[in-house]
PDB file of C-alpha atoms in Angstrom:
ATOM      1  CA  CYS A  17      23.985 -21.090  17.945  1.00 95.00           C
ATOM      2  CA  HIS A  18      24.252 -24.784  16.950  1.00 97.00           C
ATOM      3  CA  ILE A  19      21.921 -26.029  14.228  1.00 97.00           C
ATOM      4  CA  ILE A  20      21.457 -29.581  13.435  1.00 97.00           C
ATOM      5  CA  THR A  21      19.472 -30.859  10.345  1.00 97.00           C
ATOM      6  CA  ILE A  22      18.178 -34.323   9.815  1.00 97.00           C
ATOM      7  CA  GLU A  23      17.171 -34.680   6.136  1.00 96.00           C
ATOM      8  CA  ASP A  24      16.350 -37.309   3.557  1.00 94.00           C
ATOM      9  CA  PRO A  25      18.088 -36.403   1.425  1.00 93.00           C
ATOM     10  CA  VAL A  26      20.380 -33.528   1.910  1.00 94.00           C
ATOM     11  CA  GLU A  27      19.524 -30.972  -0.861  1.00 93.00           C
ATOM     12  CA  PHE A  28      21.598 -27.986   0.014  1.00 94.00           C
ATOM     13  CA  SER A  29      24.878 -27.816   1.816  1.00 94.00           C
ATOM     14  CA  PHE A  30      25.039 -24.970   4.179  1.00 94.00           C
ATOM     15  CA  LYS A  31      28.076 -23.024   5.102  1.00 93.00           C
ATOM     16  CA  ASP A  32      28.718 -21.999   8.782  1.00 93.00           C
ATOM     17  CA  ARG A  33      28.720 -18.298   9.249  1.00 92.00           C
ATOM     18  CA  LYS A  34      27.415 -17.019  12.594  1.00 92.00           C
ATOM     19  CA  SER A  35      26.248 -20.421  13.512  1.00 95.00           C
ATOM     20  CA  ILE A  36      27.572 -23.985  13.531  1.00 96.00           C
ATOM     21  CA  ILE A  37      25.551 -26.169  11.196  1.00 97.00           C
ATOM     22  CA  THR A  38      25.645 -29.953  11.402  1.00 96.00           C
ATOM     23  CA  GLN A  39      23.773 -31.841   8.621  1.00 96.00           C
ATOM     24  CA  ARG A  40      22.769 -35.426   8.799  1.00 96.00           C
ATOM     25  CA  GLU A  41      21.480 -37.474   6.025  1.00 96.00           C
ATOM     26  CA  VAL A  42      19.186 -40.425   6.575  1.00 95.00           C
ATOM     27  CA  GLY A  43      20.558 -43.631   5.105  1.00 92.00           C
ATOM     28  CA  LEU A  44      23.999 -42.106   4.975  1.00 93.00           C
ATOM     29  CA  ASP A  45      24.877 -40.568   8.463  1.00 94.00           C
ATOM     30  CA  THR A  46      22.063 -42.022  10.333  1.00 92.00           C
ATOM     31  CA  GLY A  47      19.511 -44.871  10.272  1.00 91.00           C
ATOM     32  CA  GLY A  48      16.376 -42.781  10.503  1.00 91.00           C
ATOM     33  CA  PHE A  49      14.776 -39.648  11.775  1.00 93.00           C
ATOM     34  CA  THR A  50      14.041 -41.088  15.160  1.00 92.00           C
ATOM     35  CA  LYS A  51      17.655 -42.358  15.906  1.00 92.00           C
ATOM     36  CA  ALA A  52      19.083 -39.064  14.612  1.00 94.00           C
ATOM     37  CA  LEU A  53      16.851 -37.010  16.994  1.00 94.00           C
ATOM     38  CA  LYS A  54      17.915 -39.194  19.928  1.00 92.00           C
ATOM     39  CA  TYR A  55      21.691 -38.603  19.243  1.00 93.00           C
ATOM     40  CA  ALA A  56      20.998 -34.972  18.200  1.00 94.00           C
ATOM     41  CA  LEU A  57      19.875 -34.069  21.690  1.00 92.00           C
ATOM     42  CA  ARG A  58      23.357 -35.143  23.088  1.00 92.00           C
ATOM     43  CA  GLN A  59      25.114 -32.631  20.781  1.00 93.00           C
ATOM     44  CA  ASP A  60      23.783 -29.518  22.675  1.00 94.00           C
ATOM     45  CA  PRO A  61      21.840 -28.065  19.729  1.00 96.00           C
ATOM     46  CA  ASP A  62      19.876 -24.965  19.921  1.00 97.00           C
ATOM     47  CA  VAL A  63      17.865 -25.485  16.676  1.00 98.00           C
ATOM     48  CA  ILE A  64      16.950 -28.906  15.268  1.00 98.00           C
ATOM     49  CA  LEU A  65      15.415 -29.274  11.686  1.00 97.00           C
ATOM     50  CA  VAL A  66      13.626 -32.617  11.127  1.00 96.00           C
ATOM     51  CA  GLY A  67      13.213 -32.923   7.413  1.00 95.00           C
ATOM     52  CA  GLU A  68       9.850 -34.805   7.849  1.00 94.00           C
ATOM     53  CA  MET A  69       7.774 -36.382  10.676  1.00 94.00           C
ATOM     54  CA  ARG A  70       6.723 -39.684   9.194  1.00 91.00           C
ATOM     55  CA  ASP A  71       5.748 -41.665  12.290  1.00 93.00           C
ATOM     56  CA  GLU A  72       4.455 -41.447  15.885  1.00 94.00           C
ATOM     57  CA  GLU A  73       7.873 -42.023  17.489  1.00 94.00           C
ATOM     58  CA  THR A  74       9.536 -39.165  15.428  1.00 95.00           C
ATOM     59  CA  MET A  75       6.629 -36.827  16.430  1.00 96.00           C
ATOM     60  CA  ARG A  76       6.832 -37.710  20.105  1.00 95.00           C
ATOM     61  CA  MET A  77      10.661 -37.194  20.165  1.00 95.00           C
ATOM     62  CA  ALA A  78      10.337 -33.803  18.211  1.00 96.00           C
ATOM     63  CA  ILE A  79       7.787 -32.615  20.834  1.00 97.00           C
ATOM     64  CA  ALA A  80       9.960 -33.770  23.614  1.00 95.00           C
ATOM     65  CA  ALA A  81      12.836 -31.901  22.234  1.00 96.00           C
ATOM     66  CA  ALA A  82      10.678 -28.682  22.041  1.00 97.00           C
ATOM     67  CA  GLU A  83       9.626 -29.189  25.683  1.00 96.00           C
ATOM     68  CA  THR A  84      13.308 -29.070  26.635  1.00 94.00           C
ATOM     69  CA  GLY A  85      13.808 -25.725  25.151  1.00 94.00           C
ATOM     70  CA  HIS A  86      15.030 -26.542  21.641  1.00 96.00           C
ATOM     71  CA  LEU A  87      13.632 -24.730  18.633  1.00 98.00           C
ATOM     72  CA  VAL A  88      12.321 -27.633  16.462  1.00 98.00           C
ATOM     73  CA  LEU A  89      11.301 -27.123  12.780  1.00 98.00           C
ATOM     74  CA  SER A  90       9.711 -29.939  10.684  1.00 97.00           C
ATOM     75  CA  THR A  91       7.361 -30.607   7.878  1.00 96.00           C
ATOM     76  CA  LEU A  92       4.161 -32.734   7.441  1.00 95.00           C
ATOM     77  CA  HIS A  93       1.968 -33.558   4.385  1.00 94.00           C
ATOM     78  CA  THR A  94      -1.304 -32.083   5.335  1.00 95.00           C
ATOM     79  CA  LEU A  95      -4.056 -29.929   3.824  1.00 93.00           C
ATOM     80  CA  ASP A  96      -3.806 -26.887   6.156  1.00 95.00           C
ATOM     81  CA  ALA A  97      -2.891 -25.675   9.665  1.00 95.00           C
ATOM     82  CA  THR A  98      -5.885 -27.469  11.395  1.00 95.00           C
ATOM     83  CA  GLU A  99      -5.243 -30.774   9.668  1.00 96.00           C
ATOM     84  CA  THR A 100      -1.559 -30.485  10.822  1.00 97.00           C
ATOM     85  CA  ILE A 101      -2.653 -30.464  14.406  1.00 97.00           C
ATOM     86  CA  ASN A 102      -5.129 -33.160  13.707  1.00 96.00           C
ATOM     87  CA  ARG A 103      -2.556 -35.330  11.995  1.00 96.00           C
ATOM     88  CA  ILE A 104      -0.117 -35.107  14.954  1.00 97.00           C
ATOM     89  CA  VAL A 105      -2.716 -35.889  17.446  1.00 97.00           C
ATOM     90  CA  GLY A 106      -4.206 -38.703  15.314  1.00 96.00           C
ATOM     91  CA  SER A 107      -0.803 -40.403  14.799  1.00 95.00           C
ATOM     92  CA  MET A 108      -0.574 -41.154  18.568  1.00 95.00           C
ATOM     93  CA  GLU A 109      -2.333 -43.775  20.562  1.00 93.00           C
ATOM     94  CA  GLY A 110      -5.756 -42.849  21.817  1.00 92.00           C
ATOM     95  CA  SER A 111      -4.665 -42.789  25.327  1.00 95.00           C
ATOM     96  CA  LEU A 112      -2.154 -40.086  24.606  1.00 95.00           C
ATOM     97  CA  HIS A 113      -4.341 -37.645  22.754  1.00 97.00           C
ATOM     98  CA  ASP A 114      -5.006 -35.416  25.789  1.00 97.00           C
ATOM     99  CA  GLN A 115      -1.337 -35.425  26.745  1.00 97.00           C
ATOM    100  CA  VAL A 116      -0.300 -34.592  23.119  1.00 97.00           C
ATOM    101  CA  ARG A 117      -2.791 -31.754  22.938  1.00 98.00           C
ATOM    102  CA  HIS A 118      -1.550 -30.140  26.077  1.00 98.00           C
ATOM    103  CA  GLN A 119       2.043 -30.588  24.861  1.00 98.00           C
ATOM    104  CA  LEU A 120       1.347 -29.022  21.537  1.00 97.00           C
ATOM    105  CA  ALA A 121      -0.697 -26.165  23.137  1.00 98.00           C
ATOM    106  CA  ALA A 122       2.398 -25.510  25.333  1.00 97.00           C
ATOM    107  CA  THR A 123       5.264 -25.901  22.747  1.00 97.00           C
ATOM    108  CA  LEU A 124       3.898 -25.103  19.342  1.00 98.00           C
ATOM    109  CA  ASN A 125       4.971 -21.672  18.019  1.00 98.00           C
ATOM    110  CA  GLY A 126       3.135 -21.806  14.738  1.00 98.00           C
ATOM    111  CA  VAL A 127       2.185 -23.661  11.535  1.00 98.00           C
ATOM    112  CA  VAL A 128       2.831 -22.464   7.951  1.00 98.00           C
ATOM    113  CA  SER A 129       1.004 -24.481   5.164  1.00 97.00           C
ATOM    114  CA  GLN A 130       1.824 -23.929   1.561  1.00 97.00           C
ATOM    115  CA  ARG A 131       0.051 -24.529  -1.736  1.00 97.00           C
ATOM    116  CA  LEU A 132       1.746 -23.765  -4.930  1.00 97.00           C
ATOM    117  CA  ILE A 133      -0.446 -21.937  -7.415  1.00 98.00           C
ATOM    118  CA  ARG A 134       0.006 -21.604 -11.186  1.00 97.00           C
ATOM    119  CA  LYS A 135       0.768 -17.943 -11.996  1.00 98.00           C
ATOM    120  CA  LYS A 136      -1.520 -15.958 -14.328  1.00 96.00           C
ATOM    121  CA  ASP A 137       1.337 -15.183 -16.699  1.00 95.00           C
ATOM    122  CA  GLY A 138       2.332 -18.814 -16.918  1.00 93.00           C
ATOM    123  CA  ASN A 139       5.807 -18.337 -15.608  1.00 95.00           C
ATOM    124  CA  GLY A 140       5.906 -20.950 -12.831  1.00 97.00           C
ATOM    125  CA  ARG A 141       4.022 -20.981  -9.490  1.00 98.00           C
ATOM    126  CA  ILE A 142       3.554 -18.789  -6.498  1.00 98.00           C
ATOM    127  CA  PRO A 143       2.927 -19.925  -2.937  1.00 98.00           C
ATOM    128  CA  ALA A 144      -0.460 -19.340  -1.181  1.00 98.00           C
ATOM    129  CA  LEU A 145       0.276 -19.431   2.570  1.00 98.00           C
ATOM    130  CA  GLU A 146      -1.912 -20.234   5.498  1.00 98.00           C
ATOM    131  CA  ILE A 147      -0.265 -18.983   8.741  1.00 98.00           C
ATOM    132  CA  LEU A 148      -1.206 -20.021  12.300  1.00 98.00           C
ATOM    133  CA  VAL A 149       0.223 -18.362  15.308  1.00 98.00           C
ATOM    134  CA  ASN A 150      -0.099 -20.072  18.582  1.00 98.00           C
ATOM    135  CA  ASN A 151      -1.800 -17.426  20.887  1.00 97.00           C
ATOM    136  CA  VAL A 152      -3.932 -17.799  23.905  1.00 97.00           C
ATOM    137  CA  ARG A 153      -7.071 -18.417  21.864  1.00 97.00           C
ATOM    138  CA  ILE A 154      -5.419 -21.028  19.610  1.00 98.00           C
ATOM    139  CA  LYS A 155      -3.890 -22.853  22.687  1.00 98.00           C
ATOM    140  CA  GLU A 156      -7.445 -23.436  24.082  1.00 98.00           C
ATOM    141  CA  MET A 157      -8.663 -24.706  20.730  1.00 98.00           C
ATOM    142  CA  ILE A 158      -5.704 -27.175  20.474  1.00 98.00           C
ATOM    143  CA  ARG A 159      -6.372 -28.493  24.011  1.00 98.00           C
ATOM    144  CA  ASP A 160     -10.124 -28.805  23.655  1.00 97.00           C
ATOM    145  CA  PRO A 161     -10.958 -31.289  20.783  1.00 96.00           C
ATOM    146  CA  SER A 162     -14.430 -29.852  20.584  1.00 96.00           C
ATOM    147  CA  LEU A 163     -12.947 -26.428  19.589  1.00 97.00           C
ATOM    148  CA  THR A 164     -10.256 -27.655  17.237  1.00 96.00           C
ATOM    149  CA  GLN A 165     -12.664 -27.292  14.291  1.00 94.00           C
ATOM    150  CA  ASP A 166     -12.986 -23.566  14.873  1.00 96.00           C
ATOM    151  CA  ILE A 167      -9.187 -22.892  14.361  1.00 97.00           C
ATOM    152  CA  ARG A 168      -9.835 -21.961  10.797  1.00 95.00           C
ATOM    153  CA  ARG A 169     -12.103 -19.268  11.807  1.00 95.00           C
ATOM    154  CA  ALA A 170      -9.991 -18.065  14.428  1.00 97.00           C
ATOM    155  CA  ILE A 171      -7.123 -17.723  11.817  1.00 98.00           C
ATOM    156  CA  GLU A 172      -9.415 -15.833   9.561  1.00 96.00           C
ATOM    157  CA  GLU A 173     -10.234 -13.282  12.323  1.00 96.00           C
ATOM    158  CA  SER A 174      -6.630 -12.701  13.524  1.00 97.00           C
ATOM    159  CA  ARG A 175      -4.996 -11.130  10.521  1.00 96.00           C
ATOM    160  CA  HIS A 176      -3.879  -8.273  12.927  1.00 95.00           C
ATOM    161  CA  ASN A 177      -1.837 -11.003  14.788  1.00 95.00           C
ATOM    162  CA  GLY A 178      -0.066 -12.087  11.504  1.00 96.00           C
ATOM    163  CA  MET A 179      -2.336 -14.998  10.716  1.00 98.00           C
ATOM    164  CA  GLN A 180      -4.180 -15.777   7.461  1.00 98.00           C
ATOM    165  CA  THR A 181      -6.128 -18.642   5.862  1.00 97.00           C
ATOM    166  CA  PHE A 182      -5.511 -20.084   2.457  1.00 97.00           C
ATOM    167  CA  ASP A 183      -8.492 -18.376   1.163  1.00 96.00           C
ATOM    168  CA  GLN A 184      -7.400 -14.971   2.377  1.00 97.00           C
ATOM    169  CA  SER A 185      -3.948 -15.669   0.868  1.00 98.00           C
ATOM    170  CA  LEU A 186      -5.509 -16.702  -2.518  1.00 97.00           C
ATOM    171  CA  MET A 187      -7.840 -13.590  -2.552  1.00 96.00           C
ATOM    172  CA  GLU A 188      -4.831 -11.286  -2.086  1.00 97.00           C
ATOM    173  CA  LEU A 189      -2.933 -12.970  -4.842  1.00 98.00           C
ATOM    174  CA  TYR A 190      -6.009 -12.708  -7.072  1.00 97.00           C
ATOM    175  CA  GLN A 191      -6.540  -9.045  -6.220  1.00 96.00           C
ATOM    176  CA  LYS A 192      -2.919  -8.477  -7.130  1.00 97.00           C
ATOM    177  CA  ASP A 193      -3.543 -10.055 -10.622  1.00 97.00           C
ATOM    178  CA  LEU A 194      -1.016 -12.691  -9.900  1.00 98.00           C
ATOM    179  CA  ILE A 195      -3.392 -15.738 -10.387  1.00 97.00           C
ATOM    180  CA  THR A 196      -6.671 -16.257 -12.238  1.00 96.00           C
ATOM    181  CA  GLU A 197      -9.961 -16.657 -10.697  1.00 94.00           C
ATOM    182  CA  GLU A 198     -10.068 -20.293 -11.932  1.00 94.00           C
ATOM    183  CA  GLU A 199      -6.841 -21.143 -10.159  1.00 96.00           C
ATOM    184  CA  ALA A 200      -7.986 -19.459  -6.969  1.00 95.00           C
ATOM    185  CA  LEU A 201     -11.293 -21.457  -7.041  1.00 94.00           C
ATOM    186  CA  LEU A 202      -9.518 -24.555  -7.689  1.00 94.00           C
ATOM    187  CA  HIS A 203      -7.261 -24.250  -4.616  1.00 95.00           C
ATOM    188  CA  CYS A 204      -9.426 -22.503  -2.194  1.00 94.00           C
ATOM    189  CA  SER A 205     -10.668 -24.315   0.978  1.00 93.00           C
ATOM    190  CA  ASN A 206     -14.425 -23.136   0.818  1.00 91.00           C
ATOM    191  CA  ILE A 207     -15.455 -22.501  -2.700  1.00 90.00           C
ATOM    192  CA  GLN A 208     -18.917 -21.054  -1.706  1.00 89.00           C
ATOM    193  CA  ASP A 209     -17.522 -18.503   0.610  1.00 90.00           C
ATOM    194  CA  PHE A 210     -14.780 -17.720  -1.810  1.00 92.00           C
ATOM    195  CA  GLN A 211     -17.333 -17.017  -4.456  1.00 89.00           C
ATOM    196  CA  LEU A 212     -19.214 -14.754  -2.107  1.00 88.00           C
ATOM    197  CA  ARG A 213     -16.051 -12.790  -1.468  1.00 88.00           C
ATOM    198  CA  LEU A 214     -15.322 -12.522  -5.141  1.00 88.00           C
ATOM    199  CA  GLY A 215     -18.755 -10.606  -5.288  1.00 81.00           C
ATOM    200  CA  GLY A 216     -17.932  -8.301  -2.437  1.00 74.00           C
ATOM    201  CA  VAL A 217     -19.976 -10.279   0.313  1.00 69.00           C
ATOM    202  CA  VAL A 218     -18.377 -11.294   3.610  1.00 64.00           C
ATOM    203  CA  PRO A 219     -19.855 -14.621   4.602  1.00 63.00           C
ATOM    204  CA  GLY A 220     -21.528 -14.548   7.922  1.00 56.00           C
ATOM    205  CA  GLN A 221     -22.120 -10.707   7.875  1.00 51.00           C
ATOM    206  CA  TRP A 222     -25.561  -9.495   6.829  1.00 46.00           C
ATOM    207  CA  ASP A 223     -25.099  -5.960   5.469  1.00 49.00           C
ATOM    208  CA  GLN A 224     -26.663  -3.714   2.845  1.00 50.00           C
ATOM    209  CA  LYS A 225     -24.322  -5.173   0.109  1.00 48.00           C
ATOM    210  CA  SER A 226     -25.128  -8.887   0.946  1.00 49.00           C
ATOM    211  CA  GLU A 227     -28.939  -7.904   1.035  1.00 51.00           C
ATOM    212  CA  GLU A 228     -28.637  -6.312  -2.433  1.00 54.00           C
ATOM    213  CA  VAL A 229     -27.023  -9.436  -3.708  1.00 50.00           C
ATOM    214  CA  THR A 230     -29.605 -11.587  -2.256  1.00 48.00           C
ATOM    215  CA  LYS A 231     -32.419  -9.437  -3.708  1.00 50.00           C
ATOM    216  CA  SER A 232     -30.886  -9.596  -7.028  1.00 56.00           C
ATOM    217  CA  ARG A 233     -30.668 -13.376  -7.012  1.00 50.00           C
ATOM    218  CA  ARG A 234     -34.323 -13.651  -5.820  1.00 55.00           C
ATOM    219  CA  GLN A 235     -35.294 -11.282  -8.703  1.00 64.00           C
ATOM    220  CA  ARG A 236     -33.516 -13.306 -11.338  1.00 55.00           C
ATOM    221  CA  ILE A 237     -35.245 -16.529 -10.117  1.00 55.00           C
ATOM    222  CA  ALA A 238     -38.603 -14.950  -9.965  1.00 62.00           C
ATOM    223  CA  GLU A 239     -38.109 -13.652 -13.515  1.00 63.00           C
ATOM    224  CA  ALA A 240     -36.979 -17.068 -14.697  1.00 57.00           C
ATOM    225  CA  LEU A 241     -39.923 -18.769 -13.234  1.00 59.00           C
ATOM    226  CA  LYS A 242     -42.404 -16.198 -14.726  1.00 65.00           C
ATOM    227  CA  GLU A 243     -40.857 -16.786 -18.159  1.00 61.00           C
ATOM    228  CA  LYS A 244     -41.082 -20.534 -17.691  1.00 53.00           C
ATOM    229  CA  GLY A 245     -44.784 -20.025 -17.140  1.00 57.00           C
ATOM    230  CA  LYS A 246     -45.102 -18.664 -20.664  1.00 50.00           C
ATOM    231  CA  ASP A 247     -42.663 -21.119 -22.395  1.00 48.00           C
ATOM    232  CA  ASN A 248     -42.325 -24.803 -21.557  1.00 44.00           C
ATOM    233  CA  ASP A 249     -38.573 -24.751 -22.740  1.00 47.00           C
ATOM    234  CA  LYS A 250     -35.817 -25.330 -20.335  1.00 47.00           C
ATOM    235  CA  ILE A 251     -34.784 -22.184 -18.280  1.00 45.00           C
ATOM    236  CA  GLU A 252     -31.254 -21.736 -17.148  1.00 49.00           C
ATOM    237  CA  ILE A 253     -30.698 -19.361 -14.340  1.00 46.00           C
ATOM    238  CA  ASP A 254     -27.384 -17.538 -14.132  1.00 50.00           C
ATOM    239  CA  LEU A 255     -27.100 -15.939 -10.696  1.00 50.00           C
ATOM    240  CA  SER A 256     -23.739 -14.357 -11.369  1.00 51.00           C
ATOM    241  CA  ASP A 257     -24.393 -12.164 -14.433  1.00 47.00           C
ATOM    242  CA  SER A 258     -27.860 -12.334 -16.152  1.00 45.00           C
ATOM    243  CA  LYS A 259     -30.698 -14.710 -16.797  1.00 42.00           C
ATOM    244  CA  LYS A 260     -30.417 -16.981 -19.762  1.00 43.00           C
ATOM    245  CA  ALA A 261     -33.284 -18.735 -21.617  1.00 42.00           C
ATOM    246  CA  SER A 262     -32.976 -21.577 -23.941  1.00 41.00           C
TER     247      SER A 262
END
């Protein structure tokens, strides 16, 4: 297996073992990612690592390399898996959007997004990971721009296929007592849904548990309003623990 890396800069020097690894550094061995990709394809690579896709031309060449049967790995600065797809498509000319969507649907294997979260014990950070696997359902959502916004929900519903959202990853880290609730809320994608999950309620699913929580909230509001009728002082309603009056 021939692996070619294009990096800016080269941070680790890899030794050949069962593969041949060729490392290229931007500015030293090559003028840029695009030029390096062009010449890398002439060196019969099996795997190409592009340190970062910074512009439209580099993205187009990386997709083209994947279409010709190469395994292409790269990085982008985005919020999550859905935004990674939107970023690639949005970086292209408008006339190419449909073409790029079909190319991505056909060639993309998956997306792994990472957020580094401060550990509860204060010793460094731990990654929360969002994982997208490009299956038949995801392919359709990539091709159709009106469905792309539903990718996050599709990921959430596909844990059995190896996928997970950031919020699911954060919840798992919190339940394992590796991070604090404050850190989880700081880095989650949907703070309202995450707070519901912390209370044992699954957003979008109406069951006995969610009904009990809703009734409890209503009771606390009613009690607070009743008390306010007796006292003109300001009433603060705490919907998470108990009513407070001041």
